[in-house]
Amino acid sequence: MADASLKGAMPETHDGRSLRIGVVHARWNRAVIDKLVFGVRQALHDCNVPNDNIVVQTVPGSWELPGAAAELISGSDFDAIIAIGVLIKGETMHFEYIADAVSQGLMRVQVDKCIPVTFGVLTVLTEEQAMARAGMSAGGHNHGEDWGFAAVEMGLKRKLWRTGQFAKRE
Ligand code: RBF
């Protein structure tokens, strides 16, 4: 067995063939976003989520993600939502306001709606940091994959927990 990682959850592959997953992504910093969405799709595919059960929608920027996640949940029976954005710090205070509002907003949606909303928002200081976290540079890792695995795990656990089924031991 591989050594337990110090940083990050060990990704778990669950059987997601019964799941419907909504993906909503911002269009700012599109090159990085596209890689992250690719990573998400890869993980969902690895978990056997059927392509027809994956709905991908876009919004202008990260600010729009919480409202869009809430609308997607209201409009359809998704088991989990993956919200993806890339916030890169600029010269003004925009980054701080948007990052804070979006993280609080996505958490609020998942708790209020009782649907897992994966936090797929990079909040980085430089483009290089964003690219490394989308697997676009040497030694980097595509965090989109982790978000896909997390959404499948939480979507399945939600289904079980809602019907009073609990794992004996993990
Ligand atoms: N949206 C992002 O997803 N990432 C960004 O880095 C980002 N930076 C922004 C910087 C400024 C100065 C402004 C005005 C908007 C920015 N946005 C960004 C867009 C924001 O999330 C939203 O789409 C717009 O403000 C419209 O509501």
PDB file of C-alpha atoms and ligand atoms in Angstrom:
ATOM      1  CA  MET A   1       0.000   0.000   0.000  1.00  0.00           C
ATOM      2  CA  ALA A   2       1.227   3.518  -0.752  1.00  0.00           C
ATOM      3  CA  ASP A   3       2.364   5.674   2.148  1.00  0.00           C
ATOM      4  CA  ALA A   4      -0.331   7.977   3.474  1.00  0.00           C
ATOM      5  CA  SER A   5       0.070  11.435   1.999  1.00  0.00           C
ATOM      6  CA  LEU A   6       0.898  14.312   4.336  1.00  0.00           C
ATOM      7  CA  LYS A   7      -0.927  16.825   2.175  1.00  0.00           C
ATOM      8  CA  GLY A   8      -4.295  16.278   0.570  1.00  0.00           C
ATOM      9  CA  ALA A   9      -6.798  13.462   0.791  1.00  0.00           C
ATOM     10  CA  MET A  10      -5.852  10.152  -0.736  1.00  0.00           C
ATOM     11  CA  PRO A  11      -8.156  10.126  -3.780  1.00  0.00           C
ATOM     12  CA  GLU A  12     -10.676   7.313  -3.577  1.00  0.00           C
ATOM     13  CA  THR A  13     -12.284   5.795  -6.642  1.00  0.00           C
ATOM     14  CA  HIS A  14     -15.922   4.958  -6.057  1.00  0.00           C
ATOM     15  CA  ASP A  15     -18.465   3.507  -8.448  1.00  0.00           C
ATOM     16  CA  GLY A  16     -20.351   6.546  -9.678  1.00  0.00           C
ATOM     17  CA  ARG A  17     -22.416   4.931 -12.436  1.00  0.00           C
ATOM     18  CA  SER A  18     -25.684   5.851 -10.705  1.00  0.00           C
ATOM     19  CA  LEU A  19     -24.772   9.503 -10.171  1.00  0.00           C
ATOM     20  CA  ARG A  20     -25.741  12.738 -11.915  1.00  0.00           C
ATOM     21  CA  ILE A  21     -23.108  15.422 -11.542  1.00  0.00           C
ATOM     22  CA  GLY A  22     -23.473  19.108 -12.372  1.00  0.00           C
ATOM     23  CA  VAL A  23     -20.317  21.024 -13.271  1.00  0.00           C
ATOM     24  CA  VAL A  24     -20.402  24.802 -13.387  1.00  0.00           C
ATOM     25  CA  HIS A  25     -17.315  26.769 -14.301  1.00  0.00           C
ATOM     26  CA  ALA A  26     -16.295  30.387 -14.692  1.00  0.00           C
ATOM     27  CA  ARG A  27     -14.814  31.651 -17.970  1.00  0.00           C
ATOM     28  CA  TRP A  28     -12.127  33.901 -16.460  1.00  0.00           C
ATOM     29  CA  ASN A  29      -8.606  32.492 -16.886  1.00  0.00           C
ATOM     30  CA  ARG A  30     -10.019  30.088 -19.432  1.00  0.00           C
ATOM     31  CA  ALA A  31      -6.860  28.169 -20.334  1.00  0.00           C
ATOM     32  CA  VAL A  32      -6.447  27.047 -16.723  1.00  0.00           C
ATOM     33  CA  ILE A  33     -10.186  26.433 -16.326  1.00  0.00           C
ATOM     34  CA  ASP A  34     -10.224  24.136 -19.363  1.00  0.00           C
ATOM     35  CA  LYS A  35      -7.470  21.964 -17.864  1.00  0.00           C
ATOM     36  CA  LEU A  36      -9.281  21.779 -14.538  1.00  0.00           C
ATOM     37  CA  VAL A  37     -12.533  20.779 -16.244  1.00  0.00           C
ATOM     38  CA  PHE A  38     -10.593  18.139 -18.192  1.00  0.00           C
ATOM     39  CA  GLY A  39      -9.238  16.779 -14.883  1.00  0.00           C
ATOM     40  CA  VAL A  40     -12.742  16.681 -13.435  1.00  0.00           C
ATOM     41  CA  ARG A  41     -14.041  14.797 -16.475  1.00  0.00           C
ATOM     42  CA  GLN A  42     -11.161  12.339 -16.252  1.00  0.00           C
ATOM     43  CA  ALA A  43     -11.947  11.523 -12.622  1.00  0.00           C
ATOM     44  CA  LEU A  44     -15.690  11.203 -13.296  1.00  0.00           C
ATOM     45  CA  HIS A  45     -14.885   8.892 -16.189  1.00  0.00           C
ATOM     46  CA  ASP A  46     -12.559   6.820 -13.951  1.00  0.00           C
ATOM     47  CA  CYS A  47     -15.505   6.463 -11.542  1.00  0.00           C
ATOM     48  CA  ASN A  48     -17.836   5.287 -14.352  1.00  0.00           C
ATOM     49  CA  VAL A  49     -20.135   8.301 -14.228  1.00  0.00           C
ATOM     50  CA  PRO A  50     -21.914   8.102 -17.608  1.00  0.00           C
ATOM     51  CA  ASN A  51     -21.223  11.023 -19.948  1.00  0.00           C
ATOM     52  CA  ASP A  52     -24.945  11.664 -20.275  1.00  0.00           C
ATOM     53  CA  ASN A  53     -25.104  12.151 -16.500  1.00  0.00           C
ATOM     54  CA  ILE A  54     -22.554  14.963 -16.545  1.00  0.00           C
ATOM     55  CA  VAL A  55     -23.967  18.421 -17.198  1.00  0.00           C
ATOM     56  CA  VAL A  56     -21.440  21.211 -17.763  1.00  0.00           C
ATOM     57  CA  GLN A  57     -22.534  24.852 -17.654  1.00  0.00           C
ATOM     58  CA  THR A  58     -20.552  28.089 -17.672  1.00  0.00           C
ATOM     59  CA  VAL A  59     -20.875  31.480 -15.987  1.00  0.00           C
ATOM     60  CA  PRO A  60     -18.890  34.686 -16.628  1.00  0.00           C
ATOM     61  CA  GLY A  61     -16.747  34.652 -13.487  1.00  0.00           C
ATOM     62  CA  SER A  62     -16.306  33.045 -10.094  1.00  0.00           C
ATOM     63  CA  TRP A  63     -18.600  35.589  -8.452  1.00  0.00           C
ATOM     64  CA  GLU A  64     -21.507  33.952 -10.310  1.00  0.00           C
ATOM     65  CA  LEU A  65     -20.712  30.402  -9.098  1.00  0.00           C
ATOM     66  CA  PRO A  66     -22.768  30.231  -5.873  1.00  0.00           C
ATOM     67  CA  GLY A  67     -25.961  31.522  -7.495  1.00  0.00           C
ATOM     68  CA  ALA A  68     -25.480  29.202 -10.447  1.00  0.00           C
ATOM     69  CA  ALA A  69     -24.878  26.193  -8.182  1.00  0.00           C
ATOM     70  CA  ALA A  70     -28.101  26.985  -6.315  1.00  0.00           C
ATOM     71  CA  GLU A  71     -30.062  27.271  -9.574  1.00  0.00           C
ATOM     72  CA  LEU A  72     -28.685  24.000 -10.934  1.00  0.00           C
ATOM     73  CA  ILE A  73     -29.677  22.213  -7.747  1.00  0.00           C
ATOM     74  CA  SER A  74     -33.164  23.749  -7.802  1.00  0.00           C
ATOM     75  CA  GLY A  75     -33.698  22.835 -11.442  1.00  0.00           C
ATOM     76  CA  SER A  76     -32.549  19.223 -11.508  1.00  0.00           C
ATOM     77  CA  ASP A  77     -31.806  16.157  -9.401  1.00  0.00           C
ATOM     78  CA  PHE A  78     -28.022  16.300  -9.185  1.00  0.00           C
ATOM     79  CA  ASP A  79     -26.185  14.173  -6.628  1.00  0.00           C
ATOM     80  CA  ALA A  80     -23.313  16.642  -6.460  1.00  0.00           C
ATOM     81  CA  ILE A  81     -22.171  19.914  -7.983  1.00  0.00           C
ATOM     82  CA  ILE A  82     -18.599  20.831  -8.864  1.00  0.00           C
ATOM     83  CA  ALA A  83     -18.019  24.605  -8.972  1.00  0.00           C
ATOM     84  CA  ILE A  84     -14.839  25.643 -10.758  1.00  0.00           C
ATOM     85  CA  GLY A  85     -13.155  29.022 -10.902  1.00  0.00           C
ATOM     86  CA  VAL A  86      -9.686  30.536 -10.997  1.00  0.00           C
ATOM     87  CA  LEU A  87      -9.127  33.706  -9.001  1.00  0.00           C
ATOM     88  CA  ILE A  88      -5.762  35.345  -9.503  1.00  0.00           C
ATOM     89  CA  LYS A  89      -4.799  38.199  -7.220  1.00  0.00           C
ATOM     90  CA  GLY A  90      -4.524  41.546  -8.969  1.00  0.00           C
ATOM     91  CA  GLU A  91      -3.634  45.028  -7.801  1.00  0.00           C
ATOM     92  CA  THR A  92      -6.968  45.863  -6.204  1.00  0.00           C
ATOM     93  CA  MET A  93      -9.119  44.319  -3.480  1.00  0.00           C
ATOM     94  CA  HIS A  94     -11.333  42.430  -5.946  1.00  0.00           C
ATOM     95  CA  PHE A  95      -9.599  39.138  -5.271  1.00  0.00           C
ATOM     96  CA  GLU A  96     -10.241  39.280  -1.530  1.00  0.00           C
ATOM     97  CA  TYR A  97     -13.913  40.198  -1.893  1.00  0.00           C
ATOM     98  CA  ILE A  98     -14.668  37.632  -4.584  1.00  0.00           C
ATOM     99  CA  ALA A  99     -12.691  34.801  -2.953  1.00  0.00           C
ATOM    100  CA  ASP A 100     -14.364  35.368   0.399  1.00  0.00           C
ATOM    101  CA  ALA A 101     -17.869  35.700  -1.016  1.00  0.00           C
ATOM    102  CA  VAL A 102     -17.546  32.712  -3.329  1.00  0.00           C
ATOM    103  CA  SER A 103     -16.156  30.351  -0.708  1.00  0.00           C
ATOM    104  CA  GLN A 104     -18.823  31.392   1.821  1.00  0.00           C
ATOM    105  CA  GLY A 105     -21.494  31.261  -0.879  1.00  0.00           C
ATOM    106  CA  LEU A 106     -20.639  27.760  -2.083  1.00  0.00           C
ATOM    107  CA  MET A 107     -20.542  26.458   1.475  1.00  0.00           C
ATOM    108  CA  ARG A 108     -23.914  28.062   2.152  1.00  0.00           C
ATOM    109  CA  VAL A 109     -25.443  26.442  -0.925  1.00  0.00           C
ATOM    110  CA  GLN A 110     -24.237  22.963  -0.029  1.00  0.00           C
ATOM    111  CA  VAL A 111     -25.406  23.211   3.569  1.00  0.00           C
ATOM    112  CA  ASP A 112     -28.744  24.880   2.769  1.00  0.00           C
ATOM    113  CA  LYS A 113     -29.568  22.549  -0.135  1.00  0.00           C
ATOM    114  CA  CYS A 114     -28.080  19.368   1.402  1.00  0.00           C
ATOM    115  CA  ILE A 115     -26.218  18.620  -1.827  1.00  0.00           C
ATOM    116  CA  PRO A 116     -22.422  18.329  -1.909  1.00  0.00           C
ATOM    117  CA  VAL A 117     -20.854  21.316  -3.672  1.00  0.00           C
ATOM    118  CA  THR A 118     -17.195  20.685  -4.380  1.00  0.00           C
ATOM    119  CA  PHE A 119     -14.959  23.732  -3.890  1.00  0.00           C
ATOM    120  CA  GLY A 120     -13.135  23.827  -7.201  1.00  0.00           C
ATOM    121  CA  VAL A 121     -11.943  27.395  -6.916  1.00  0.00           C
ATOM    122  CA  LEU A 122      -8.246  28.177  -7.094  1.00  0.00           C
ATOM    123  CA  THR A 123      -7.345  31.325  -5.157  1.00  0.00           C
ATOM    124  CA  VAL A 124      -3.781  32.031  -6.171  1.00  0.00           C
ATOM    125  CA  LEU A 125      -1.297  34.870  -6.201  1.00  0.00           C
ATOM    126  CA  THR A 126       0.182  34.266  -9.651  1.00  0.00           C
ATOM    127  CA  GLU A 127      -0.628  32.668 -13.000  1.00  0.00           C
ATOM    128  CA  GLU A 128       2.225  30.235 -12.385  1.00  0.00           C
ATOM    129  CA  GLN A 129       0.568  29.007  -9.192  1.00  0.00           C
ATOM    130  CA  ALA A 130      -2.697  28.520 -11.079  1.00  0.00           C
ATOM    131  CA  MET A 131      -0.980  26.579 -13.858  1.00  0.00           C
ATOM    132  CA  ALA A 132       0.843  24.314 -11.404  1.00  0.00           C
ATOM    133  CA  ARG A 133      -2.489  23.436  -9.744  1.00  0.00           C
ATOM    134  CA  ALA A 134      -4.028  22.589 -13.098  1.00  0.00           C
ATOM    135  CA  GLY A 135      -1.162  20.227 -13.977  1.00  0.00           C
ATOM    136  CA  MET A 136       0.157  22.614 -16.633  1.00  0.00           C
ATOM    137  CA  SER A 137       3.721  22.797 -15.354  1.00  0.00           C
ATOM    138  CA  ALA A 138       6.397  20.257 -14.446  1.00  0.00           C
ATOM    139  CA  GLY A 139       5.713  18.651 -11.091  1.00  0.00           C
ATOM    140  CA  GLY A 140       2.225  20.140 -10.979  1.00  0.00           C
ATOM    141  CA  HIS A 141      -0.928  18.234 -10.204  1.00  0.00           C
ATOM    142  CA  ASN A 142      -4.357  18.761 -11.720  1.00  0.00           C
ATOM    143  CA  HIS A 143      -6.647  19.485  -8.788  1.00  0.00           C
ATOM    144  CA  GLY A 144      -9.636  18.983 -11.055  1.00  0.00           C
ATOM    145  CA  GLU A 145      -9.127  15.249 -10.656  1.00  0.00           C
ATOM    146  CA  ASP A 146      -9.408  15.532  -6.872  1.00  0.00           C
ATOM    147  CA  TRP A 147     -12.619  17.543  -7.212  1.00  0.00           C
ATOM    148  CA  GLY A 148     -14.144  14.888  -9.458  1.00  0.00           C
ATOM    149  CA  PHE A 149     -13.287  12.106  -7.013  1.00  0.00           C
ATOM    150  CA  ALA A 150     -14.568  14.163  -4.072  1.00  0.00           C
ATOM    151  CA  ALA A 151     -17.887  14.833  -5.831  1.00  0.00           C
ATOM    152  CA  VAL A 152     -18.426  11.130  -6.581  1.00  0.00           C
ATOM    153  CA  GLU A 153     -17.550  10.077  -3.037  1.00  0.00           C
ATOM    154  CA  MET A 154     -19.810  12.682  -1.460  1.00  0.00           C
ATOM    155  CA  GLY A 155     -22.643  12.086  -3.948  1.00  0.00           C
ATOM    156  CA  LEU A 156     -22.625   8.387  -3.102  1.00  0.00           C
ATOM    157  CA  LYS A 157     -22.301   8.961   0.638  1.00  0.00           C
ATOM    158  CA  ARG A 158     -25.177  11.407   0.567  1.00  0.00           C
ATOM    159  CA  LYS A 159     -27.379   8.756  -1.082  1.00  0.00           C
ATOM    160  CA  LEU A 160     -26.426   6.211   1.612  1.00  0.00           C
ATOM    161  CA  TRP A 161     -26.620   8.545   4.590  1.00  0.00           C
ATOM    162  CA  ARG A 162     -30.033   9.834   3.550  1.00  0.00           C
ATOM    163  CA  THR A 163     -31.359   6.300   3.740  1.00  0.00           C
ATOM    164  CA  GLY A 164     -29.659   5.527   7.064  1.00  0.00           C
ATOM    165  CA  GLN A 165     -26.924   3.337   5.613  1.00  0.00           C
ATOM    166  CA  PHE A 166     -23.563   3.810   7.256  1.00  0.00           C
ATOM    167  CA  ALA A 167     -20.238   2.129   6.589  1.00  0.00           C
ATOM    168  CA  LYS A 168     -19.110  -0.006   9.550  1.00  0.00           C
ATOM    169  CA  ARG A 169     -15.520   1.078   9.218  1.00  0.00           C
ATOM    170  CA  GLU A 170     -13.518   2.970   6.617  1.00  0.00           C
TER     171      GLU A 170
HETATM  172  N1  RBF B   1     -13.514  36.241 -12.055  1.00  0.00           N
HETATM  173  C1  RBF B   1     -12.772  35.123 -11.931  1.00  0.00           C
HETATM  174  O1  RBF B   1     -13.305  34.018 -12.018  1.00  0.00           O
HETATM  175  N2  RBF B   1     -11.422  35.209 -11.689  1.00  0.00           N
HETATM  176  C2  RBF B   1     -10.773  36.402 -11.534  1.00  0.00           C
HETATM  177  O2  RBF B   1      -9.553  36.395 -11.328  1.00  0.00           O
HETATM  178  C3  RBF B   1     -11.549  37.582 -11.637  1.00  0.00           C
HETATM  179  N3  RBF B   1     -10.970  38.786 -11.467  1.00  0.00           N
HETATM  180  C4  RBF B   1     -11.718  39.892 -11.578  1.00  0.00           C
HETATM  181  C5  RBF B   1     -11.118  41.152 -11.392  1.00  0.00           C
HETATM  182  C6  RBF B   1     -11.868  42.309 -11.529  1.00  0.00           C
HETATM  183  C7  RBF B   1     -11.194  43.630 -11.330  1.00  0.00           C
HETATM  184  C8  RBF B   1     -13.250  42.211 -11.831  1.00  0.00           C
HETATM  185  C9  RBF B   1     -14.099  43.464 -11.989  1.00  0.00           C
HETATM  186  C10 RBF B   1     -13.844  40.997 -11.995  1.00  0.00           C
HETATM  187  C11 RBF B   1     -13.099  39.827 -11.879  1.00  0.00           C
HETATM  188  N4  RBF B   1     -13.693  38.581 -12.079  1.00  0.00           N
HETATM  189  C12 RBF B   1     -12.944  37.461 -11.925  1.00  0.00           C
HETATM  190  C13 RBF B   1     -15.094  38.462 -12.556  1.00  0.00           C
HETATM  191  C14 RBF B   1     -16.114  38.309 -11.436  1.00  0.00           C
HETATM  192  O3  RBF B   1     -16.030  37.007 -10.877  1.00  0.00           O
HETATM  193  C15 RBF B   1     -17.542  38.511 -12.016  1.00  0.00           C
HETATM  194  O4  RBF B   1     -17.751  37.632 -13.087  1.00  0.00           O
HETATM  195  C16 RBF B   1     -17.798  39.912 -12.495  1.00  0.00           C
HETATM  196  O5  RBF B   1     -17.486  40.854 -11.487  1.00  0.00           O
HETATM  197  C17 RBF B   1     -19.292  40.098 -12.909  1.00  0.00           C
HETATM  198  O6  RBF B   1     -20.149  39.862 -11.810  1.00  0.00           O
END
